[in-house]
Structure formats: structure tokens, C-alpha cells
């Protein structure tokens, strides 16, 4: 069973994200939403995904403490969470190697009949 | 906070729309819960009445409720009430004068409205009733256009349009505080929405669902049967970030046949994101994916503050999932040629709800809510059929009748504990699991009712708009 949590912009996936087309949108920054999302993310997976699409910038390897008050840091997470979007690419499951295509910004997670 | 308590506490009068009557009290309770307020209806409380007296609240609580409710029309600070004009007068004379005077100042302007429920009054009768309030110490000037303060005399002539009394059963007088959000029903009407499907949720109900789910700003909300995103539109309006999945590739991508009468194919700007953009909430769009709800792809752990959804009933949208099965149901024809669903297999209704509850138990935050519609074949309905889960508690169950033999129920559940291994299969041992299974043939029962009426032998009959399916 595939285990990932998807956000096309940046994925909490334990697998790899490949992108052939990435878009960066401008989305209104909401520090409270970002603060609430951070504990729900798997930080290492976020970093890996951000790197995979070439938008890691200077996100740290481990989560900083007291991030709720660090607006700069929240901005960086906001960018990668809501602004960076994979338009064309794929998600790869770490266990099976199965690739799920992303097309027009939408991942297609459906398995074929012989796979389930 | 109590509904209809004794006279001594400060009271507000809530004037409700006479619409979606069963959904009103759960909506109010949920909105008060968002303010940390309990709601205890007293014995005198008449739920079907359009007038509810609320006590034990601050004005900010009332304003907060009115900023969200689509069931509530207006709220008033209640100055007096009674069963007769005489009782109203003595009640008003008892109201502390120091609470009135700030709003009756000489320099201010005011107007008095008269509202009668279940009766039409002649203009002169309204004027007479306003004049009868002359004993109140109004010092300001009357201004019908943009007054500083608005007061209202509200009269309740009962619930029976065929038996309207000469005198009202109850009269209220109060200072207007705030209006509800019923305007959203018009402004967000599906008729004007860019992207719709056959089963897009009606605007009023989608906002009621968001309220039942206690959606609030900065929440993360998920719809596993997102379709055209009507529920996400409502949630984003209240400041929640939204995401959704659907098995139907065409709907998620906004391609294929249009649902509008005069339109053949969907246009380029028809997708969920465009719907959010239409109402200015695009910044709350998190993501959508093509995914099979019976095979969730999410990482373990609590992620969502609320899950709000309208699963397919098998009438206007087929219930399907990926996988192979001996009896293969072929997917409907579609424009792009590739259905993107490898094989469609029957997804039994009872399984849809078991999976949904299980998913909610695992992926909701503690205290988070699941709100969904449960289609019901009325002749066989009993409360025991409402699906249960050890980690979720049923908060409300509201019926919307669709025909003589079908209805749907809006079920609201709240997560009360984290799942343990034993909980995953708990529903199979649950004696209630079997009762709902009868609904797996819901589609046949739905159509059988119609063909019986027509006396026709054919299996298919056109569904009408009012079915809501």
C-alpha cells in the first residue's frame, strides 16, 4: 500500500518526486496555517521532495524549534507548501518503485487492476 | 447557554429561516461550540418555531454565530416578549431603562420594523402596532434610510398556514444586532458557478455542512469524493484550506461532457481551482488528486481538521472503485477516450461508509469532524442503520426528504479517540453493520419506487431535479 500525503507543490512523500515542469505561484501568506501544518508534516520527506523539484532553497535539514515565531522560516515553508507546484512529473513509491504520473498539476494515484 | 430559560438573564432572539428545519439546531450548536459555548434547550423550547430565545451569551458570541449561519436570518437583543400585547408591554416596562437609553438618544436616528410570521398584515395595522409602542422612551428621530439603530417587533402566528389566528401566539420586541449569511445562498448559487457536475451540492446545504463540521480559519479540510468541489468552495469561504480527491479523471481535470443544459463540452476554465477563484478563495486551494477512496494514499496520522463529503449513491453518479472482479462494470463513455480508471468494480454503499468512517478515524485530528450524506430508503430506515465506529461519536443526524420513499441524512461525527488495531475491523462484528447492507440494492429500490408509481415495466426512469441525487 502506497503511503504518501500529497500536496502537488511539495509532498510529504516517503518516495521521490520527479518534475519536468514546475510552477511557482504567488499565494497569500498565512502564518497561522503554516504553523499548524508543520507538525503534520514529515520534515525529512518535505526536504527530499523540495530537493527533488529543485526548490529546496535554504530549508534546514531538521526542523527548527520555536518556528511559530520565526516568520522568515514560515515564509520558506509556505513557499514550498503552497506556492511551488509540480505541473508535470511523477511520484515514486519507495517500496514498489511504481511511478504515479502528475499531469496539469494533478497526481493520478489510481492503480491498475493487476496491481491492487 | 440555554435556549428559552427564565426571564432574568440577558436574552437574544434568533429569527430563523423556515427552511432546512431539521438542520438548524445542529448548526447553532456547532457554531456555539466554536465559541466554546454549550447549548442546552430547555423544556419550553420549540424547535420548529422560527423564533428562538438564547440566554447566557455575550453579544460577541451572537455576532460570531450570525457571521456564519445560513439558517439564521437575524438576531436581536431581546427587550421584551409575551403572549399578548399587554404581556409584551409589561415585559418591556420591566427591562432596565439604563440598558435601553444608550440606543434611544436624542442625536440618534432609528426605525422600527414589524415582522409577522405566517400572516400578512395591512400597512395600517403595522403602523398601529408601532404606535402602540409609544410608551417606550424613544428620544431620537425616525429615519427609514440608514438609521443608527433598528428595532423590530416580531409576531408569531403559528406554523399552520391553514389556521391563522386573529392574534399572535407570541410577540417579541428587540434591538437588531446582526443578520445571518443567507445572502451566500444567492451569491454562491450553483446556477452561476463556473464548473458544475450532475450532483454539485446546493450552496445553502454546502455552507450548512461546513458549519456542522465546525470548519474554521486555518483548518485543513478534505473531501474524498470531491467532484466539482462545491463543499470545498463553502469551506474555503470560512477560511479553511481545502483539498480533495475523486476517482473520476474527467471531473478532477475539468474535461469531458458539460452538465449545463446548453453546453456540450466543458470549457478551459472549468475545474475546482477555477471555482475557488470565482469566489476569491483560490489561495486556500491546497491540492486535488485522482484517487480511489477505497484505497487511500495518505500517510498514517492525523492530518485533517474536518472531512466533509457527499459520496455517490449509485443513482446519478455510479459507485465504483478500481480493481478487478468477475462481474466487471464498464466505465461510462467519455470524451478523452482514456477513462483513466483501469477497471470499474462495484463499490457497495455499505462499504463506502465503512471505509469512510475508518478513514476518518485514522486521519482526523482529535475532536475533528466527519460530515457526510447517507442515502436512505425510507420504508426500511431505522436509526440502527447509521454506521458507527468506536473512535467516532454521532453528533447529529438530519433528514432531507427527497421523495416518498427516499431521503438522505446528513450525519455529523466527531473523533473521540485514536484508533487501535482492533478497531479497524470492529464494524464487521457490529450488529449494526448488517442493517445498512440492505441499502446496497439502493439503486434498485430507488427505481422500483418510481416504476411502481408509473406502472411501467422499464427499469430506468428519468430522475427529476428535486431528487437531489
XYZ file of C-alpha atoms in Angstrom:
585
model
C 0.000 0.000 0.000
C 1.367 3.341 -1.021
C 1.936 5.741 1.818
C 2.298 9.341 0.974
C 0.481 12.518 1.700
C 0.132 14.643 -1.322
C 0.426 18.292 -1.975
C 1.468 18.811 -5.549
C 3.600 21.751 -4.547
C 5.568 19.813 -2.090
C 4.896 16.355 -0.940
C 5.105 14.608 2.363
C 6.026 11.571 0.424
C 8.445 8.971 1.549
C 9.216 8.388 -2.080
C 10.725 10.589 -4.719
C 9.235 13.404 -6.649
C 10.345 13.943 -10.193
C 9.319 17.047 -12.028
C 9.669 18.052 -15.625
C 7.622 21.206 -15.202
C 7.348 23.255 -12.050
C 5.432 26.455 -11.495
C 5.763 28.912 -8.665
C 2.534 30.743 -7.876
C 2.058 33.656 -5.601
C -0.227 32.675 -2.760
C -1.232 34.864 0.166
C 0.917 34.085 3.179
C -0.923 32.853 6.250
C 1.499 32.213 9.142
C -1.145 30.550 11.313
C -1.984 27.957 8.697
C 1.688 27.190 8.064
C 2.369 26.870 11.803
C -0.480 24.406 12.175
C 0.610 22.380 9.163
C 4.227 21.912 10.224
C 3.563 19.342 12.986
C 1.531 17.320 10.475
C 4.398 17.090 8.009
C 7.214 14.638 7.928
C 10.065 17.092 7.718
C 12.641 14.841 6.043
C 10.123 13.902 3.385
C 9.376 17.565 2.752
C 13.069 18.356 2.310
C 13.542 15.408 -0.001
C 10.605 16.413 -2.147
C 11.664 20.052 -2.251
C 15.110 18.981 -3.357
C 13.623 16.657 -5.940
C 11.875 19.533 -7.661
C 14.824 21.873 -7.310
C 13.217 24.255 -4.853
C 14.780 23.385 -1.583
C 16.480 26.787 -1.302
C 17.758 27.101 2.251
C 15.333 24.954 4.203
C 17.234 23.298 7.084
C 17.751 19.544 7.421
C 15.895 19.414 10.686
C 13.000 21.421 11.908
C 13.959 24.485 13.933
C 12.449 24.850 17.367
C 10.150 27.790 18.084
C 9.238 28.008 14.390
C 5.850 29.574 15.207
C 7.544 32.896 15.836
C 10.075 32.729 13.050
C 8.288 34.479 10.230
C 11.155 34.092 7.785
C 11.169 30.375 8.318
C 7.382 30.183 7.982
C 7.644 32.069 4.709
C 10.050 29.475 3.334
C 7.754 26.632 4.354
C 4.761 28.476 2.911
C 6.558 28.806 -0.387
C 7.327 25.166 -0.670
C 3.971 24.031 0.661
C 1.574 26.230 -1.256
C 3.485 28.121 -3.944
C 5.760 25.588 -5.605
C 3.653 23.345 -7.781
C 4.606 20.334 -9.853
C 2.742 20.652 -13.127
C 4.234 17.682 -14.928
C 6.193 14.931 -13.274
C 5.735 11.867 -11.148
C 5.662 10.462 -7.635
C 7.571 7.297 -6.974
C 6.617 4.808 -4.309
C 9.660 3.933 -2.203
C 8.621 0.330 -1.716
C 7.487 -0.799 -5.135
C 9.152 1.777 -7.346
C 5.803 2.330 -9.011
C 5.512 5.770 -10.559
C 2.338 7.810 -10.377
C 2.077 10.464 -13.052
C 1.372 14.112 -12.340
C -0.323 15.877 -15.199
C -1.539 19.504 -15.295
C -0.790 19.722 -11.605
C -2.923 16.707 -10.702
C -1.409 13.418 -9.495
C -3.162 10.272 -10.675
C -2.973 7.722 -7.865
C -5.101 5.003 -9.426
C -3.657 1.506 -9.546
C -4.274 -0.834 -12.447
C -6.401 -3.935 -11.999
C -3.457 -6.248 -11.660
C -1.776 -4.116 -9.027
C -4.315 -3.969 -6.228
C -26.035 28.796 27.375
C -29.656 27.844 27.414
C -32.426 28.042 24.908
C -35.592 29.505 26.406
C -34.507 29.928 30.009
C -36.138 32.099 32.648
C -36.688 35.818 32.389
C -33.857 37.151 34.470
C -30.878 36.617 32.200
C -29.993 38.755 29.210
C -31.573 37.274 26.124
C -31.136 37.374 22.405
C -33.792 36.465 19.907
C -32.771 34.425 16.908
C -35.099 34.676 13.939
C -34.604 31.647 11.717
C -35.487 30.939 8.131
C -38.229 28.371 7.785
C -36.070 26.198 5.625
C -33.969 23.069 6.282
C -35.708 22.990 9.641
C -34.000 19.848 10.971
C -30.571 21.229 10.231
C -30.921 24.411 12.259
C -30.307 23.308 15.825
C -27.171 21.261 14.993
C -25.875 24.270 13.054
C -26.412 26.571 16.022
C -24.841 24.089 18.431
C -21.785 23.692 16.213
C -21.333 27.458 15.824
C -21.686 27.989 19.571
C -19.192 25.177 20.160
C -16.735 27.145 18.013
C -17.077 29.875 20.650
C -16.642 27.368 23.457
C -20.311 27.669 24.366
C -22.637 24.820 25.249
C -26.245 24.850 24.161
C -28.983 23.345 26.324
C -32.537 23.604 25.071
C -34.989 23.877 27.946
C -38.289 22.042 28.019
C -40.153 25.046 26.731
C -38.037 25.083 23.600
C -39.995 24.560 20.381
C -37.558 23.530 17.713
C -39.919 24.096 14.786
C -40.641 27.693 15.749
C -38.849 30.371 13.709
C -38.061 32.281 16.915
C -35.531 31.026 19.437
C -34.563 32.830 22.642
C -30.931 32.415 23.630
C -29.547 33.277 27.051
C -26.183 33.214 28.730
C -24.368 34.643 25.712
C -22.320 37.738 25.070
C -23.033 39.966 22.114
C -19.741 38.824 20.504
C -20.999 35.228 20.651
C -24.165 36.211 18.851
C -22.282 38.231 16.228
C -19.940 35.320 15.692
C -22.811 32.894 15.156
C -24.503 35.300 12.739
C -21.274 35.698 10.761
C -21.508 32.009 9.891
C -25.123 30.823 9.983
C -27.188 30.280 6.850
C -30.176 29.038 8.844
C -30.425 32.197 10.944
C -31.925 35.304 9.353
C -31.361 37.896 12.086
C -30.506 38.272 15.743
C -31.940 40.821 18.175
C -31.141 41.909 21.693
C -34.456 40.974 23.291
C -36.059 43.784 25.280
C -39.427 42.172 25.894
C -41.771 39.415 24.883
C -45.165 37.987 25.750
C -48.163 36.077 24.527
C -50.290 39.193 24.230
C -49.663 42.871 23.558
C -50.339 43.530 27.243
C -47.758 40.968 28.337
C -45.248 42.434 25.895
C -45.845 45.885 27.339
C -45.287 44.813 30.942
C -42.234 42.840 29.873
C -40.813 45.949 28.183
C -41.562 48.078 31.231
C -39.556 45.613 33.297
C -36.499 45.870 31.025
C -33.847 48.013 32.766
C -34.080 51.542 31.428
C -30.326 52.042 31.606
C -29.922 49.244 29.038
C -32.318 50.978 26.666
C -31.192 54.596 26.854
C -27.852 54.251 25.011
C -29.869 53.385 21.900
C -32.631 55.923 22.304
C -30.521 59.066 22.405
C -31.796 62.344 21.029
C -28.977 62.697 18.496
C -29.507 59.244 17.047
C -31.843 58.007 14.347
C -33.902 54.839 14.432
C -36.633 52.869 12.762
C -38.994 50.127 13.883
C -39.813 47.185 11.639
C -42.778 44.899 12.079
C -42.355 41.283 11.046
C -45.182 38.767 11.129
C -44.597 35.056 10.660
C -47.404 33.140 8.942
C -49.615 36.178 8.450
C -49.769 39.214 6.213
C -50.773 42.472 7.857
C -52.201 45.562 6.243
C -49.938 48.590 6.272
C -52.223 50.468 8.658
C -52.140 47.554 11.107
C -48.368 47.685 11.174
C -48.430 51.402 11.872
C -50.918 50.835 14.687
C -48.635 48.302 16.307
C -45.651 50.639 16.094
C -47.730 53.451 17.585
C -48.720 51.171 20.449
C -45.047 51.148 21.443
C -45.145 54.870 22.052
C -44.704 54.325 25.785
C -41.027 53.464 25.129
C -38.712 56.430 25.755
C -37.552 56.982 22.173
C -35.886 60.386 22.011
C -34.208 60.206 18.639
C -35.549 60.891 15.165
C -37.123 58.319 12.892
C -35.154 57.664 9.746
C -36.192 54.943 7.351
C -32.978 55.223 5.376
C -29.780 54.219 7.168
C -30.816 54.710 10.789
C -28.302 54.346 13.632
C -30.473 51.759 15.350
C -33.063 49.331 14.079
C -35.725 47.812 16.289
C -38.110 45.066 15.426
C -41.495 43.906 16.586
C -41.853 40.241 15.667
C -45.111 38.329 15.834
C -45.530 34.585 15.671
C -48.836 33.413 14.195
C -48.007 29.723 14.450
C -46.912 27.100 11.981
C -50.182 26.223 10.271
C -50.821 28.281 7.132
C -54.359 26.866 7.010
C -55.248 28.016 10.501
C -54.021 31.547 11.064
C -55.168 33.040 14.366
C -56.537 36.534 14.810
C -53.956 37.352 17.455
C -50.356 36.096 17.504
C -49.248 33.304 19.815
C -46.158 35.201 20.785
C -44.758 38.705 20.350
C -41.173 39.870 20.674
C -39.505 43.270 20.661
C -35.772 43.819 20.357
C -32.861 45.791 19.008
C -31.391 44.443 15.790
C -27.829 43.140 16.269
C -26.828 41.282 13.118
C -28.064 39.392 10.067
C -27.067 35.863 9.127
C -25.360 34.742 5.942
C -28.327 33.742 3.852
C -27.054 36.001 1.113
C -24.451 33.292 0.456
C -27.209 31.061 -0.859
C -27.730 33.518 -3.679
C -24.161 34.721 -4.197
C -22.748 31.189 -4.352
C -25.619 29.652 -6.254
C -24.625 26.673 -8.345
C -26.517 28.215 -11.256
C -23.800 30.823 -11.641
C -20.846 28.638 -10.816
C -18.199 28.193 -13.478
C -17.748 24.476 -13.019
C -20.579 22.144 -12.091
C -21.405 18.470 -12.291
C -24.608 16.445 -12.155
C -24.512 16.228 -8.398
C -22.892 19.505 -7.324
C -24.094 20.352 -3.828
C -26.571 23.179 -3.443
C -24.952 26.303 -1.963
C -27.119 26.551 1.187
C -26.523 22.934 2.132
C -22.797 23.141 1.480
C -22.494 26.041 3.937
C -24.639 24.197 6.474
C -22.313 21.212 6.115
C -19.262 23.412 6.689
C -20.933 24.752 9.834
C -21.917 21.314 11.116
C -18.269 20.349 10.672
C -17.104 23.327 12.781
C -14.789 24.420 9.988
C -12.713 27.432 10.981
C -9.958 29.595 9.564
C -6.570 27.871 9.102
C -8.122 24.403 9.164
C -7.219 21.742 6.625
C -10.348 20.169 5.138
C -10.588 17.141 2.863
C -13.312 15.783 0.575
C -12.663 12.211 -0.661
C -15.488 12.409 -3.239
C -14.793 15.953 -4.245
C -16.467 16.032 -7.668
C -16.611 19.683 -8.709
C -15.584 20.978 -5.283
C -18.834 22.560 -4.053
C -18.090 21.614 -0.468
C -14.555 22.968 -0.767
C -15.948 26.290 -2.023
C -18.021 26.613 1.150
C -15.171 25.627 3.486
C -12.703 27.977 1.849
C -15.192 30.797 2.328
C -14.793 30.277 6.071
C -11.019 30.426 5.791
C -10.127 26.752 5.657
C -7.500 25.306 3.340
C -9.025 22.647 1.144
C -8.080 19.509 -0.735
C -9.960 16.733 -2.412
C -9.757 13.528 -4.393
C -12.065 11.789 -6.811
C -11.873 8.624 -8.865
C -13.193 10.426 -11.919
C -10.321 11.771 -14.000
C -12.536 13.962 -16.158
C -14.141 15.750 -13.231
C -10.821 16.416 -11.496
C -9.268 17.703 -14.687
C -12.381 19.599 -15.693
C -12.774 17.998 -19.096
C -15.435 15.939 -20.789
C -19.153 16.464 -21.143
C -20.697 19.508 -19.533
C -23.579 19.282 -17.062
C -25.198 22.507 -18.205
C -28.214 22.244 -20.454
C -26.976 24.204 -23.425
C -23.359 23.283 -23.227
C -21.780 20.256 -24.857
C -18.233 20.139 -23.557
C -16.527 21.695 -20.570
C -14.590 24.899 -21.202
C -10.947 25.536 -20.381
C -11.604 27.323 -17.110
C -13.800 24.674 -15.595
C -12.152 22.927 -12.705
C -12.149 23.057 -8.919
C -9.445 25.689 -8.752
C -11.443 27.928 -11.067
C -14.436 27.614 -8.767
C -12.400 28.846 -5.825
C -11.031 31.641 -7.981
C -14.573 32.694 -8.868
C -15.251 33.450 -5.214
C -11.841 34.848 -4.379
C -10.643 31.903 -2.295
C -8.045 30.454 -4.651
C -5.332 30.970 -2.059
C -6.966 28.238 0.026
C -6.557 25.636 -2.703
C -4.130 23.011 -1.496
C -4.462 20.131 -3.907
C -6.668 17.694 -5.743
C -5.793 14.231 -6.946
C -7.334 11.459 -8.972
C -7.625 8.723 -6.401
C -9.816 5.822 -5.341
C -11.363 6.479 -1.925
C -11.375 2.746 -1.160
C -7.582 2.715 -1.459
C -6.371 5.831 0.315
C -2.912 7.097 -0.441
C -2.349 9.219 2.620
C 0.462 8.794 5.095
C -0.513 7.450 8.505
C -1.516 10.025 11.022
C -3.994 12.710 11.835
C -3.966 15.288 9.123
C -7.390 16.803 8.613
C -9.376 19.104 10.850
C -12.532 18.084 9.027
C -13.687 15.640 6.375
C -16.773 16.799 4.513
C -18.235 14.809 1.681
C -21.179 13.628 -0.367
C -20.417 10.064 -1.500
C -22.096 8.723 -4.659
C -25.404 6.956 -4.113
C -25.325 4.993 -7.321
C -28.170 6.921 -8.909
C -26.763 9.826 -10.941
C -23.130 9.019 -10.303
C -22.070 5.408 -10.269
C -20.392 3.967 -7.233
C -17.161 2.478 -8.406
C -13.657 1.650 -7.447
C -10.542 0.310 -9.099
C -9.774 -3.386 -9.081
C -10.849 -6.467 -10.937
C -13.882 -8.501 -10.218
C -15.745 -11.245 -12.008
C -18.674 -9.023 -12.855
C -16.996 -6.114 -14.492
C -18.982 -2.917 -14.821
C -17.636 -0.990 -17.762
C -16.904 2.677 -17.157
C -19.123 5.282 -18.799
C -18.108 6.622 -22.180
C -16.195 9.813 -22.041
C -14.651 12.368 -24.251
C -10.965 11.898 -23.828
C -11.068 8.291 -24.870
C -8.988 7.160 -21.955
C -11.147 6.728 -18.910
C -8.089 6.642 -16.665
C -9.902 4.149 -14.486
C -8.416 0.797 -15.344
C -11.449 -1.267 -14.364
C -14.577 -0.282 -12.553
C -15.789 -2.559 -9.860
C -18.972 -2.258 -7.865
C -18.391 -0.308 -4.673
C -21.158 -1.303 -2.351
C -22.753 1.521 -0.421
C -22.208 -0.180 2.926
C -18.521 -0.490 2.098
C -18.273 3.164 1.100
C -19.421 4.241 4.536
C -17.408 1.663 6.440
C -14.291 2.816 4.565
C -15.162 6.462 5.088
C -15.595 6.101 8.836
C -12.423 4.083 9.113
C -10.519 6.681 7.112
C -11.901 9.478 9.283
C -10.941 7.651 12.482
C -7.335 7.436 11.279
C -6.856 10.769 9.575
C -8.912 13.290 11.533
C -7.322 15.257 14.345
C -8.792 14.544 17.767
C -12.091 16.404 18.030
C -12.206 16.781 14.259
C -15.495 16.149 12.479
C -16.737 13.978 9.645
C -19.852 15.241 7.864
C -21.431 13.168 5.099
C -24.730 12.305 3.434
C -26.243 8.866 3.915
C -28.871 7.851 1.327
C -31.878 6.159 2.886
C -34.690 4.008 1.607
C -37.374 5.280 3.945
C -39.602 2.193 4.257
C -36.652 0.294 5.702
C -34.965 3.015 7.738
C -34.210 2.618 11.408
C -31.713 4.549 13.494
C -29.595 1.420 13.887
C -28.568 1.649 10.255
C -26.476 4.758 10.788
C -22.908 3.430 10.570
C -20.891 3.546 13.776
C -17.220 3.446 14.637
C -15.585 3.068 18.059
C -13.459 6.182 17.504
C -16.269 8.446 16.297
C -19.329 9.688 18.123
C -22.539 10.671 16.302
C -23.293 14.357 16.858
C -26.326 14.792 14.628
C -28.491 13.058 12.050
C -30.686 15.363 9.920
C -33.075 14.156 7.277
C -33.738 15.768 3.935
C -36.688 14.076 2.295
C -36.302 13.569 -1.416
C -39.376 11.542 -2.306
C -41.977 9.438 -0.568
C -39.595 6.512 -0.379
C -36.139 8.090 -0.338
C -34.284 10.646 1.671
C -30.737 11.437 2.631
C -29.443 12.092 6.093
C -26.652 14.453 6.962
C -24.582 12.632 9.548
C -22.065 14.507 11.689
C -19.498 12.561 13.704
C -16.668 13.689 15.944
C -13.425 11.845 16.630
C -13.229 10.937 20.286
C -10.338 8.516 20.417
C -7.332 7.306 18.440
C -7.790 4.015 16.601
C -6.192 0.836 17.860
C -5.545 -2.233 15.736
C -8.693 -3.911 16.953
C -10.838 -1.006 15.768
C -10.154 -1.460 12.071
C -12.381 -4.483 11.744
C -14.725 -3.580 14.590
C -17.546 -2.765 12.210
C -17.690 -6.318 10.944
C -18.619 -7.569 14.371
C -21.013 -4.706 14.856
C -24.596 -5.886 14.744
C -25.428 -2.629 13.008
C -23.310 -3.483 10.017
C -25.962 -5.745 8.569
C -28.919 -3.353 8.648
C -27.369 -0.906 6.219
C -26.328 -3.651 3.829
C -29.893 -3.733 2.599
C -29.089 -0.391 1.013
C -26.574 -1.981 -1.295
C -29.529 -2.510 -3.568
C -30.467 1.122 -3.004
C -30.368 1.827 -6.714
C -32.946 -0.881 -7.434
C -35.172 0.245 -4.601
C -34.913 3.837 -5.739
C -36.043 2.995 -9.239
C -38.553 0.358 -8.143
C -40.462 3.021 -6.247
C -40.687 5.159 -9.373
C -41.703 2.378 -11.737
C -44.381 1.203 -9.315
C -45.914 4.655 -9.467
C -45.778 4.802 -13.247
C -46.911 1.244 -13.632
C -44.247 0.821 -16.316
C -42.125 -2.251 -16.754
C -38.956 -0.407 -17.749
C -36.066 -0.240 -15.334
C -34.913 3.259 -15.986
C -36.898 6.366 -15.447
C -35.650 9.934 -15.729
C -34.815 11.437 -12.392
C -36.130 14.868 -11.608
C -34.241 17.894 -10.296
C -35.970 17.655 -6.937
C -34.490 14.254 -6.224
C -31.250 15.793 -5.266
C -29.339 12.775 -6.387
